[in-house]
Amino acid sequence: MAAVKSLGYVPHGAARALASHKTRTIGAVIPTVDNTIFAAGVRGLQDFLSSQNFTLLLASNNYDLEEEYKQVEALVVRGIDGLMLVGTSHAPKTIKLLQDRGIPFVETWSFDEQSPNPTIGFNNKAEIAKMVQHLVGLGHKTIGMIAGETKDNNRAEARLVGAKEALVKLGIQPLDHLFIECKYDVDRAREVFRKLWLSTPQPTAIICGIDVIAYGALYEADKMGIAVPEEVSITGFDDLDFSRLVHPPLTTLKVPSYEMGNMAARKLLEAIEFRRTPQSVRIDARLMIRESTARPRQR
């Protein structure tokens, strides 16, 4: 060991993998590195992997399932022992590749008891229903939504469908023209908010699919001289650090990102050690009620 230290020797990973049949490397493919919500999940994943002397290889797919397959293929070629994916929407060939190679994987940011694959996260429909219940409880009946784009994004789709279903269960018929999909972009969210505000009837509350969209809505409301929450309530989904600092502080759902990443690492390493399929785990989000929501003004 003294000689190893004096020479600065580093073990050769490929040779070690041949001897142990393991690379002690876990892969992760996330939609984007621009969103801090995914960064927190990666931090949770890496913290546990590092404590167990595993290495993390990270890739992003920009919400493109074909690009995701390419990144997964590249990680498989590099000999990963397990993989973390985001969501349950993947190209069939991606799942087949992992199954054919016997590589354990988990799908995060979603929990689905009916899924044939292991999921670690929350039920997006159930969580968005909490927000609908909060708004209806305040007295809102004309509720709109700026949802994320649903193409190849089961999380955005579940939140959109879940919001409509929750309204129906509470005896309120959702108005389709008040439910608009939007890119995860502040400027685009500003445009959609303006469109919703000019709709008839005007929404008294607007649910946003993620906090970044809500920031755009809040900014445009301020530019248009619309008081929040006096004239319209606005909500988000994620609880990014900035959400308690905007004006007014944002009512949102706190996504357990770090916990999901950390649990994904634990379940993957258990699966590798005991040669079994990872277990699914539900980790609920939490409703954070702040000053961006209030009872609707009588019009």
PDB file of C-alpha atoms in Angstrom:
ATOM      1  CA  MET A   1       0.000   0.000   0.000  1.00  0.00           C
ATOM      2  CA  ALA A   2       2.947   2.313   0.688  1.00  0.00           C
ATOM      3  CA  ALA A   3       4.274   1.611  -2.814  1.00  0.00           C
ATOM      4  CA  VAL A   4       0.831   2.197  -4.318  1.00  0.00           C
ATOM      5  CA  LYS A   5       0.589   5.543  -2.526  1.00  0.00           C
ATOM      6  CA  SER A   6       4.122   6.648  -3.419  1.00  0.00           C
ATOM      7  CA  LEU A   7       3.625   5.778  -7.090  1.00  0.00           C
ATOM      8  CA  GLY A   8       0.193   7.423  -7.293  1.00  0.00           C
ATOM      9  CA  TYR A   9      -1.199   4.171  -8.693  1.00  0.00           C
ATOM     10  CA  VAL A  10      -4.857   4.120  -9.756  1.00  0.00           C
ATOM     11  CA  PRO A  11      -6.527   0.716 -10.336  1.00  0.00           C
ATOM     12  CA  HIS A  12      -7.480  -0.027 -13.931  1.00  0.00           C
ATOM     13  CA  GLY A  13     -11.282  -0.078 -14.018  1.00  0.00           C
ATOM     14  CA  ALA A  14     -11.632  -2.393 -16.997  1.00  0.00           C
ATOM     15  CA  ALA A  15      -9.282  -4.989 -15.512  1.00  0.00           C
ATOM     16  CA  ARG A  16     -11.029  -4.854 -12.156  1.00  0.00           C
ATOM     17  CA  ALA A  17     -14.407  -5.262 -13.874  1.00  0.00           C
ATOM     18  CA  LEU A  18     -13.185  -8.387 -15.673  1.00  0.00           C
ATOM     19  CA  ALA A  19     -12.234  -9.947 -12.353  1.00  0.00           C
ATOM     20  CA  SER A  20     -15.363  -8.968 -10.400  1.00  0.00           C
ATOM     21  CA  HIS A  21     -17.913  -8.854 -13.242  1.00  0.00           C
ATOM     22  CA  LYS A  22     -18.907  -5.419 -11.874  1.00  0.00           C
ATOM     23  CA  THR A  23     -17.785  -1.898 -12.744  1.00  0.00           C
ATOM     24  CA  ARG A  24     -19.238  -0.295  -9.585  1.00  0.00           C
ATOM     25  CA  THR A  25     -20.747   2.312 -11.886  1.00  0.00           C
ATOM     26  CA  ILE A  26     -24.353   3.511 -12.013  1.00  0.00           C
ATOM     27  CA  GLY A  27     -25.801   5.504 -14.902  1.00  0.00           C
ATOM     28  CA  ALA A  28     -28.530   8.156 -14.832  1.00  0.00           C
ATOM     29  CA  VAL A  29     -30.360   9.829 -17.711  1.00  0.00           C
ATOM     30  CA  ILE A  30     -32.312  12.982 -16.831  1.00  0.00           C
ATOM     31  CA  PRO A  31     -34.381  15.232 -19.133  1.00  0.00           C
ATOM     32  CA  THR A  32     -32.224  18.342 -18.686  1.00  0.00           C
ATOM     33  CA  VAL A  33     -29.418  19.783 -16.574  1.00  0.00           C
ATOM     34  CA  ASP A  34     -31.077  23.230 -16.691  1.00  0.00           C
ATOM     35  CA  ASN A  35     -33.727  22.429 -14.066  1.00  0.00           C
ATOM     36  CA  THR A  36     -32.508  22.424 -10.459  1.00  0.00           C
ATOM     37  CA  ILE A  37     -35.215  19.929  -9.518  1.00  0.00           C
ATOM     38  CA  PHE A  38     -33.306  17.219 -11.409  1.00  0.00           C
ATOM     39  CA  ALA A  39     -29.986  18.445 -10.010  1.00  0.00           C
ATOM     40  CA  ALA A  40     -31.280  17.792  -6.488  1.00  0.00           C
ATOM     41  CA  GLY A  41     -32.257  14.253  -7.484  1.00  0.00           C
ATOM     42  CA  VAL A  42     -28.825  13.611  -8.969  1.00  0.00           C
ATOM     43  CA  ARG A  43     -27.212  14.911  -5.773  1.00  0.00           C
ATOM     44  CA  GLY A  44     -29.271  12.453  -3.717  1.00  0.00           C
ATOM     45  CA  LEU A  45     -28.290   9.645  -6.077  1.00  0.00           C
ATOM     46  CA  GLN A  46     -24.598  10.484  -6.001  1.00  0.00           C
ATOM     47  CA  ASP A  47     -24.398  11.025  -2.236  1.00  0.00           C
ATOM     48  CA  PHE A  48     -25.438   7.443  -1.536  1.00  0.00           C
ATOM     49  CA  LEU A  49     -23.421   5.968  -4.411  1.00  0.00           C
ATOM     50  CA  SER A  50     -20.296   7.779  -3.216  1.00  0.00           C
ATOM     51  CA  SER A  51     -20.780   6.444   0.309  1.00  0.00           C
ATOM     52  CA  GLN A  52     -20.742   2.921  -1.183  1.00  0.00           C
ATOM     53  CA  ASN A  53     -17.731   3.574  -3.443  1.00  0.00           C
ATOM     54  CA  PHE A  54     -19.805   3.578  -6.637  1.00  0.00           C
ATOM     55  CA  THR A  55     -19.292   6.029  -9.498  1.00  0.00           C
ATOM     56  CA  LEU A  56     -22.081   7.914 -11.276  1.00  0.00           C
ATOM     57  CA  LEU A  57     -22.202   8.528 -15.040  1.00  0.00           C
ATOM     58  CA  LEU A  58     -24.741  11.200 -16.027  1.00  0.00           C
ATOM     59  CA  ALA A  59     -26.441  11.974 -19.354  1.00  0.00           C
ATOM     60  CA  SER A  60     -29.423  14.093 -20.469  1.00  0.00           C
ATOM     61  CA  ASN A  61     -31.972  13.547 -23.241  1.00  0.00           C
ATOM     62  CA  ASN A  62     -33.701  16.965 -23.631  1.00  0.00           C
ATOM     63  CA  TYR A  63     -37.131  15.271 -23.395  1.00  0.00           C
ATOM     64  CA  ASP A  64     -36.362  13.255 -26.550  1.00  0.00           C
ATOM     65  CA  LEU A  65     -36.963   9.495 -26.290  1.00  0.00           C
ATOM     66  CA  GLU A  66     -34.702   8.687 -29.249  1.00  0.00           C
ATOM     67  CA  GLU A  67     -31.889  10.696 -27.683  1.00  0.00           C
ATOM     68  CA  GLU A  68     -32.554   8.893 -24.410  1.00  0.00           C
ATOM     69  CA  TYR A  69     -32.064   5.537 -26.147  1.00  0.00           C
ATOM     70  CA  LYS A  70     -28.714   6.714 -27.581  1.00  0.00           C
ATOM     71  CA  GLN A  71     -27.542   7.842 -24.148  1.00  0.00           C
ATOM     72  CA  VAL A  72     -28.673   4.616 -22.474  1.00  0.00           C
ATOM     73  CA  GLU A  73     -26.919   2.578 -25.162  1.00  0.00           C
ATOM     74  CA  ALA A  74     -23.710   4.546 -24.590  1.00  0.00           C
ATOM     75  CA  LEU A  75     -23.900   3.969 -20.846  1.00  0.00           C
ATOM     76  CA  VAL A  76     -24.531   0.242 -21.349  1.00  0.00           C
ATOM     77  CA  VAL A  77     -21.468   0.029 -23.614  1.00  0.00           C
ATOM     78  CA  ARG A  78     -19.437   1.575 -20.794  1.00  0.00           C
ATOM     79  CA  GLY A  79     -20.502  -1.259 -18.508  1.00  0.00           C
ATOM     80  CA  ILE A  80     -22.907   0.286 -15.999  1.00  0.00           C
ATOM     81  CA  ASP A  81     -24.231  -1.996 -13.259  1.00  0.00           C
ATOM     82  CA  GLY A  82     -27.574  -0.176 -12.927  1.00  0.00           C
ATOM     83  CA  LEU A  83     -29.503   2.814 -14.291  1.00  0.00           C
ATOM     84  CA  MET A  84     -31.825   5.570 -13.094  1.00  0.00           C
ATOM     85  CA  LEU A  85     -34.365   6.953 -15.588  1.00  0.00           C
ATOM     86  CA  VAL A  86     -36.880   9.786 -15.159  1.00  0.00           C
ATOM     87  CA  GLY A  87     -40.580   9.142 -15.776  1.00  0.00           C
ATOM     88  CA  THR A  88     -42.277   6.103 -17.257  1.00  0.00           C
ATOM     89  CA  SER A  89     -42.315   7.196 -20.928  1.00  0.00           C
ATOM     90  CA  HIS A  90     -39.464   5.484 -22.766  1.00  0.00           C
ATOM     91  CA  ALA A  91     -38.911   3.986 -26.183  1.00  0.00           C
ATOM     92  CA  PRO A  92     -39.695   0.233 -26.035  1.00  0.00           C
ATOM     93  CA  LYS A  93     -36.202  -0.522 -27.363  1.00  0.00           C
ATOM     94  CA  THR A  94     -34.666   1.280 -24.370  1.00  0.00           C
ATOM     95  CA  ILE A  95     -36.404  -1.006 -21.882  1.00  0.00           C
ATOM     96  CA  LYS A  96     -35.669  -4.064 -24.042  1.00  0.00           C
ATOM     97  CA  LEU A  97     -31.967  -3.203 -24.142  1.00  0.00           C
ATOM     98  CA  LEU A  98     -31.777  -3.018 -20.356  1.00  0.00           C
ATOM     99  CA  GLN A  99     -33.784  -6.196 -19.869  1.00  0.00           C
ATOM    100  CA  ASP A 100     -31.774  -8.144 -22.468  1.00  0.00           C
ATOM    101  CA  ARG A 101     -28.526  -7.116 -20.763  1.00  0.00           C
ATOM    102  CA  GLY A 102     -29.907  -7.889 -17.302  1.00  0.00           C
ATOM    103  CA  ILE A 103     -29.203  -4.364 -16.054  1.00  0.00           C
ATOM    104  CA  PRO A 104     -31.445  -3.316 -13.140  1.00  0.00           C
ATOM    105  CA  PHE A 105     -33.119   0.080 -13.568  1.00  0.00           C
ATOM    106  CA  VAL A 106     -35.631   2.319 -11.817  1.00  0.00           C
ATOM    107  CA  GLU A 107     -38.032   4.947 -13.153  1.00  0.00           C
ATOM    108  CA  THR A 108     -38.183   8.040 -10.940  1.00  0.00           C
ATOM    109  CA  TRP A 109     -40.402  11.137 -10.557  1.00  0.00           C
ATOM    110  CA  SER A 110     -43.425   8.846 -10.919  1.00  0.00           C
ATOM    111  CA  PHE A 111     -45.070   6.111  -8.899  1.00  0.00           C
ATOM    112  CA  ASP A 112     -47.340   3.685 -10.695  1.00  0.00           C
ATOM    113  CA  GLU A 113     -48.561   0.520  -9.003  1.00  0.00           C
ATOM    114  CA  GLN A 114     -49.637  -0.849 -12.401  1.00  0.00           C
ATOM    115  CA  SER A 115     -46.262  -0.317 -14.081  1.00  0.00           C
ATOM    116  CA  PRO A 116     -44.362  -3.484 -15.082  1.00  0.00           C
ATOM    117  CA  ASN A 117     -41.153  -1.606 -14.212  1.00  0.00           C
ATOM    118  CA  PRO A 118     -39.980  -0.457 -10.758  1.00  0.00           C
ATOM    119  CA  THR A 119     -40.970   3.162 -10.028  1.00  0.00           C
ATOM    120  CA  ILE A 120     -39.703   5.477  -7.297  1.00  0.00           C
ATOM    121  CA  GLY A 121     -41.540   8.743  -6.773  1.00  0.00           C
ATOM    122  CA  PHE A 122     -44.994  10.201  -6.404  1.00  0.00           C
ATOM    123  CA  ASN A 123     -48.365   9.827  -8.074  1.00  0.00           C
ATOM    124  CA  ASN A 124     -48.595  12.928 -10.258  1.00  0.00           C
ATOM    125  CA  LYS A 125     -52.390  12.720 -10.548  1.00  0.00           C
ATOM    126  CA  ALA A 126     -52.859  12.429  -6.803  1.00  0.00           C
ATOM    127  CA  GLU A 127     -50.452  15.278  -6.080  1.00  0.00           C
ATOM    128  CA  ILE A 128     -52.018  17.763  -8.511  1.00  0.00           C
ATOM    129  CA  ALA A 129     -55.412  16.836  -7.011  1.00  0.00           C
ATOM    130  CA  LYS A 130     -54.149  18.263  -3.689  1.00  0.00           C
ATOM    131  CA  MET A 131     -53.684  21.628  -5.397  1.00  0.00           C
ATOM    132  CA  VAL A 132     -57.117  21.496  -7.023  1.00  0.00           C
ATOM    133  CA  GLN A 133     -58.697  20.696  -3.664  1.00  0.00           C
ATOM    134  CA  HIS A 134     -56.864  23.631  -2.078  1.00  0.00           C
ATOM    135  CA  LEU A 135     -58.117  26.080  -4.722  1.00  0.00           C
ATOM    136  CA  VAL A 136     -61.684  24.781  -4.729  1.00  0.00           C
ATOM    137  CA  GLY A 137     -61.645  24.916  -0.929  1.00  0.00           C
ATOM    138  CA  LEU A 138     -60.846  28.627  -1.198  1.00  0.00           C
ATOM    139  CA  GLY A 139     -63.927  29.057  -3.385  1.00  0.00           C
ATOM    140  CA  HIS A 140     -62.435  28.995  -6.902  1.00  0.00           C
ATOM    141  CA  LYS A 141     -64.650  27.515  -9.611  1.00  0.00           C
ATOM    142  CA  THR A 142     -63.144  28.913 -12.818  1.00  0.00           C
ATOM    143  CA  ILE A 143     -59.702  27.317 -12.800  1.00  0.00           C
ATOM    144  CA  GLY A 144     -57.196  27.267 -15.667  1.00  0.00           C
ATOM    145  CA  MET A 145     -53.909  25.477 -16.111  1.00  0.00           C
ATOM    146  CA  ILE A 146     -50.617  26.172 -17.869  1.00  0.00           C
ATOM    147  CA  ALA A 147     -49.396  22.585 -18.195  1.00  0.00           C
ATOM    148  CA  GLY A 148     -46.044  21.364 -19.409  1.00  0.00           C
ATOM    149  CA  GLU A 149     -45.894  19.858 -22.900  1.00  0.00           C
ATOM    150  CA  THR A 150     -47.271  16.330 -22.654  1.00  0.00           C
ATOM    151  CA  LYS A 151     -45.530  14.794 -25.701  1.00  0.00           C
ATOM    152  CA  ASP A 152     -43.108  12.117 -24.445  1.00  0.00           C
ATOM    153  CA  ASN A 153     -43.632  13.423 -20.894  1.00  0.00           C
ATOM    154  CA  ASN A 154     -45.924  11.232 -18.810  1.00  0.00           C
ATOM    155  CA  ARG A 155     -45.456  13.474 -15.769  1.00  0.00           C
ATOM    156  CA  ALA A 156     -46.877  16.549 -17.504  1.00  0.00           C
ATOM    157  CA  GLU A 157     -49.676  14.449 -18.987  1.00  0.00           C
ATOM    158  CA  ALA A 158     -50.607  12.980 -15.605  1.00  0.00           C
ATOM    159  CA  ARG A 159     -50.736  16.424 -14.013  1.00  0.00           C
ATOM    160  CA  LEU A 160     -52.943  17.792 -16.800  1.00  0.00           C
ATOM    161  CA  VAL A 161     -55.337  14.827 -16.734  1.00  0.00           C
ATOM    162  CA  GLY A 162     -55.253  14.689 -12.949  1.00  0.00           C
ATOM    163  CA  ALA A 163     -56.253  18.354 -12.581  1.00  0.00           C
ATOM    164  CA  LYS A 164     -59.276  17.881 -14.852  1.00  0.00           C
ATOM    165  CA  GLU A 165     -60.321  14.664 -13.105  1.00  0.00           C
ATOM    166  CA  ALA A 166     -60.025  16.312  -9.689  1.00  0.00           C
ATOM    167  CA  LEU A 167     -62.265  19.182 -10.786  1.00  0.00           C
ATOM    168  CA  VAL A 168     -64.904  16.766 -12.068  1.00  0.00           C
ATOM    169  CA  LYS A 169     -64.840  14.835  -8.771  1.00  0.00           C
ATOM    170  CA  LEU A 170     -65.499  18.114  -6.967  1.00  0.00           C
ATOM    171  CA  GLY A 171     -68.467  18.881  -9.210  1.00  0.00           C
ATOM    172  CA  ILE A 172     -66.762  21.462 -11.439  1.00  0.00           C
ATOM    173  CA  GLN A 173     -66.680  21.022 -15.215  1.00  0.00           C
ATOM    174  CA  PRO A 174     -63.215  21.983 -16.515  1.00  0.00           C
ATOM    175  CA  LEU A 175     -63.203  24.383 -19.467  1.00  0.00           C
ATOM    176  CA  ASP A 176     -60.894  22.983 -22.151  1.00  0.00           C
ATOM    177  CA  HIS A 177     -59.872  26.403 -23.497  1.00  0.00           C
ATOM    178  CA  LEU A 178     -58.468  27.258 -20.052  1.00  0.00           C
ATOM    179  CA  PHE A 179     -56.063  24.278 -20.122  1.00  0.00           C
ATOM    180  CA  ILE A 180     -53.037  25.079 -22.313  1.00  0.00           C
ATOM    181  CA  GLU A 181     -49.741  23.217 -22.735  1.00  0.00           C
ATOM    182  CA  CYS A 182     -46.522  25.223 -22.605  1.00  0.00           C
ATOM    183  CA  LYS A 183     -42.777  24.711 -22.984  1.00  0.00           C
ATOM    184  CA  TYR A 184     -40.778  24.914 -19.773  1.00  0.00           C
ATOM    185  CA  ASP A 185     -39.852  28.491 -20.565  1.00  0.00           C
ATOM    186  CA  VAL A 186     -40.586  31.740 -18.684  1.00  0.00           C
ATOM    187  CA  ASP A 187     -41.253  33.822 -21.807  1.00  0.00           C
ATOM    188  CA  ARG A 188     -43.618  31.232 -23.280  1.00  0.00           C
ATOM    189  CA  ALA A 189     -45.417  31.020 -19.924  1.00  0.00           C
ATOM    190  CA  ARG A 190     -45.900  34.793 -20.018  1.00  0.00           C
ATOM    191  CA  GLU A 191     -47.612  34.508 -23.405  1.00  0.00           C
ATOM    192  CA  VAL A 192     -49.919  31.724 -22.236  1.00  0.00           C
ATOM    193  CA  PHE A 193     -50.848  33.600 -19.054  1.00  0.00           C
ATOM    194  CA  ARG A 194     -51.820  36.614 -21.153  1.00  0.00           C
ATOM    195  CA  LYS A 195     -53.974  34.396 -23.358  1.00  0.00           C
ATOM    196  CA  LEU A 196     -55.720  32.838 -20.358  1.00  0.00           C
ATOM    197  CA  TRP A 197     -56.366  36.236 -18.763  1.00  0.00           C
ATOM    198  CA  LEU A 198     -58.025  37.489 -21.943  1.00  0.00           C
ATOM    199  CA  SER A 199     -60.267  34.403 -22.081  1.00  0.00           C
ATOM    200  CA  THR A 200     -63.971  34.434 -21.313  1.00  0.00           C
ATOM    201  CA  PRO A 201     -64.726  33.604 -18.597  1.00  0.00           C
ATOM    202  CA  GLN A 202     -61.562  34.775 -16.863  1.00  0.00           C
ATOM    203  CA  PRO A 203     -59.952  32.203 -14.593  1.00  0.00           C
ATOM    204  CA  THR A 204     -59.802  33.157 -10.922  1.00  0.00           C
ATOM    205  CA  ALA A 205     -56.965  30.665 -10.374  1.00  0.00           C
ATOM    206  CA  ILE A 206     -54.245  29.230 -12.620  1.00  0.00           C
ATOM    207  CA  ILE A 207     -52.377  26.016 -11.865  1.00  0.00           C
ATOM    208  CA  CYS A 208     -48.899  25.837 -13.402  1.00  0.00           C
ATOM    209  CA  GLY A 209     -47.312  22.486 -14.276  1.00  0.00           C
ATOM    210  CA  ILE A 210     -43.945  23.478 -12.766  1.00  0.00           C
ATOM    211  CA  ASP A 211     -42.568  26.419 -10.794  1.00  0.00           C
ATOM    212  CA  VAL A 212     -40.662  27.857 -13.778  1.00  0.00           C
ATOM    213  CA  ILE A 213     -43.956  28.274 -15.653  1.00  0.00           C
ATOM    214  CA  ALA A 214     -45.447  29.897 -12.543  1.00  0.00           C
ATOM    215  CA  TYR A 215     -42.572  32.423 -12.480  1.00  0.00           C
ATOM    216  CA  GLY A 216     -43.505  33.481 -16.004  1.00  0.00           C
ATOM    217  CA  ALA A 217     -47.167  33.798 -15.021  1.00  0.00           C
ATOM    218  CA  LEU A 218     -46.318  35.889 -11.936  1.00  0.00           C
ATOM    219  CA  TYR A 219     -44.039  38.163 -13.950  1.00  0.00           C
ATOM    220  CA  GLU A 220     -46.629  38.761 -16.668  1.00  0.00           C
ATOM    221  CA  ALA A 221     -49.349  39.403 -14.109  1.00  0.00           C
ATOM    222  CA  ASP A 222     -47.142  42.089 -12.575  1.00  0.00           C
ATOM    223  CA  LYS A 223     -46.404  43.637 -15.995  1.00  0.00           C
ATOM    224  CA  MET A 224     -50.146  43.720 -16.764  1.00  0.00           C
ATOM    225  CA  GLY A 225     -50.996  45.279 -13.416  1.00  0.00           C
ATOM    226  CA  ILE A 226     -52.918  42.208 -12.229  1.00  0.00           C
ATOM    227  CA  ALA A 227     -52.764  41.721  -8.467  1.00  0.00           C
ATOM    228  CA  VAL A 228     -51.846  38.235  -7.225  1.00  0.00           C
ATOM    229  CA  PRO A 229     -53.669  36.726  -5.373  1.00  0.00           C
ATOM    230  CA  GLU A 230     -56.349  39.451  -5.132  1.00  0.00           C
ATOM    231  CA  GLU A 231     -57.393  39.138  -8.788  1.00  0.00           C
ATOM    232  CA  VAL A 232     -55.993  35.715  -9.653  1.00  0.00           C
ATOM    233  CA  SER A 233     -54.347  32.938  -7.661  1.00  0.00           C
ATOM    234  CA  ILE A 234     -51.274  31.251  -9.197  1.00  0.00           C
ATOM    235  CA  THR A 235     -49.689  27.957  -8.147  1.00  0.00           C
ATOM    236  CA  GLY A 236     -46.647  25.899  -9.115  1.00  0.00           C
ATOM    237  CA  PHE A 237     -45.237  22.371  -8.830  1.00  0.00           C
ATOM    238  CA  ASP A 238     -41.678  21.593  -7.591  1.00  0.00           C
ATOM    239  CA  ASP A 239     -40.950  24.097  -4.788  1.00  0.00           C
ATOM    240  CA  LEU A 240     -37.642  25.309  -6.162  1.00  0.00           C
ATOM    241  CA  ASP A 241     -35.600  27.413  -3.724  1.00  0.00           C
ATOM    242  CA  PHE A 242     -36.623  30.624  -5.505  1.00  0.00           C
ATOM    243  CA  SER A 243     -40.344  29.895  -5.037  1.00  0.00           C
ATOM    244  CA  ARG A 244     -40.437  31.190  -1.469  1.00  0.00           C
ATOM    245  CA  LEU A 245     -38.572  34.342  -2.522  1.00  0.00           C
ATOM    246  CA  VAL A 246     -40.685  35.524  -5.481  1.00  0.00           C
ATOM    247  CA  HIS A 247     -43.441  38.106  -4.935  1.00  0.00           C
ATOM    248  CA  PRO A 248     -45.789  36.922  -3.745  1.00  0.00           C
ATOM    249  CA  PRO A 249     -44.239  33.711  -2.388  1.00  0.00           C
ATOM    250  CA  LEU A 250     -45.532  30.811  -4.480  1.00  0.00           C
ATOM    251  CA  THR A 251     -48.031  28.204  -3.349  1.00  0.00           C
ATOM    252  CA  THR A 252     -46.649  24.980  -4.799  1.00  0.00           C
ATOM    253  CA  LEU A 253     -46.043  21.264  -4.288  1.00  0.00           C
ATOM    254  CA  LYS A 254     -42.709  20.303  -2.774  1.00  0.00           C
ATOM    255  CA  VAL A 255     -41.219  17.487  -4.849  1.00  0.00           C
ATOM    256  CA  PRO A 256     -38.978  15.114  -2.821  1.00  0.00           C
ATOM    257  CA  SER A 257     -36.176  15.216  -5.402  1.00  0.00           C
ATOM    258  CA  TYR A 258     -33.221  14.463  -3.153  1.00  0.00           C
ATOM    259  CA  GLU A 259     -35.106  11.639  -1.428  1.00  0.00           C
ATOM    260  CA  MET A 260     -36.055  10.065  -4.788  1.00  0.00           C
ATOM    261  CA  GLY A 261     -32.463  10.099  -6.013  1.00  0.00           C
ATOM    262  CA  ASN A 262     -31.156   8.726  -2.747  1.00  0.00           C
ATOM    263  CA  MET A 263     -33.781   5.958  -2.664  1.00  0.00           C
ATOM    264  CA  ALA A 264     -33.071   5.114  -6.319  1.00  0.00           C
ATOM    265  CA  ALA A 265     -29.415   4.540  -5.427  1.00  0.00           C
ATOM    266  CA  ARG A 266     -30.318   2.334  -2.458  1.00  0.00           C
ATOM    267  CA  LYS A 267     -32.734   0.174  -4.444  1.00  0.00           C
ATOM    268  CA  LEU A 268     -30.347  -0.193  -7.383  1.00  0.00           C
ATOM    269  CA  LEU A 269     -27.476  -1.325  -5.165  1.00  0.00           C
ATOM    270  CA  GLU A 270     -29.768  -3.783  -3.358  1.00  0.00           C
ATOM    271  CA  ALA A 271     -30.842  -5.164  -6.734  1.00  0.00           C
ATOM    272  CA  ILE A 272     -27.230  -5.532  -7.850  1.00  0.00           C
ATOM    273  CA  GLU A 273     -26.164  -7.251  -4.626  1.00  0.00           C
ATOM    274  CA  PHE A 274     -29.087  -9.663  -4.409  1.00  0.00           C
ATOM    275  CA  ARG A 275     -29.594 -10.089  -8.175  1.00  0.00           C
ATOM    276  CA  ARG A 276     -33.248  -9.088  -8.194  1.00  0.00           C
ATOM    277  CA  THR A 277     -35.578  -6.481  -9.670  1.00  0.00           C
ATOM    278  CA  PRO A 278     -35.514  -3.180  -7.721  1.00  0.00           C
ATOM    279  CA  GLN A 279     -38.520  -2.512  -5.495  1.00  0.00           C
ATOM    280  CA  SER A 280     -40.982   0.332  -6.166  1.00  0.00           C
ATOM    281  CA  VAL A 281     -41.266   3.063  -3.529  1.00  0.00           C
ATOM    282  CA  ARG A 282     -43.845   5.850  -3.169  1.00  0.00           C
ATOM    283  CA  ILE A 283     -42.583   9.174  -1.792  1.00  0.00           C
ATOM    284  CA  ASP A 284     -45.332  11.799  -1.617  1.00  0.00           C
ATOM    285  CA  ALA A 285     -45.002  15.488  -2.427  1.00  0.00           C
ATOM    286  CA  ARG A 286     -46.120  18.126   0.092  1.00  0.00           C
ATOM    287  CA  LEU A 287     -48.464  21.062  -0.432  1.00  0.00           C
ATOM    288  CA  MET A 288     -46.731  24.353   0.444  1.00  0.00           C
ATOM    289  CA  ILE A 289     -49.368  27.062   0.942  1.00  0.00           C
ATOM    290  CA  ARG A 290     -47.974  30.574   0.554  1.00  0.00           C
ATOM    291  CA  GLU A 291     -49.275  34.031  -0.415  1.00  0.00           C
ATOM    292  CA  SER A 292     -49.908  33.483  -4.148  1.00  0.00           C
ATOM    293  CA  THR A 293     -53.328  31.921  -3.439  1.00  0.00           C
ATOM    294  CA  ALA A 294     -56.393  33.376  -1.702  1.00  0.00           C
ATOM    295  CA  ARG A 295     -60.170  33.388  -1.885  1.00  0.00           C
ATOM    296  CA  PRO A 296     -61.447  34.688  -5.258  1.00  0.00           C
ATOM    297  CA  ARG A 297     -62.624  38.263  -5.488  1.00  0.00           C
ATOM    298  CA  GLN A 298     -66.321  38.649  -6.162  1.00  0.00           C
ATOM    299  CA  ARG A 299     -66.780  39.808  -9.767  1.00  0.00           C
TER     300      ARG A 299
END
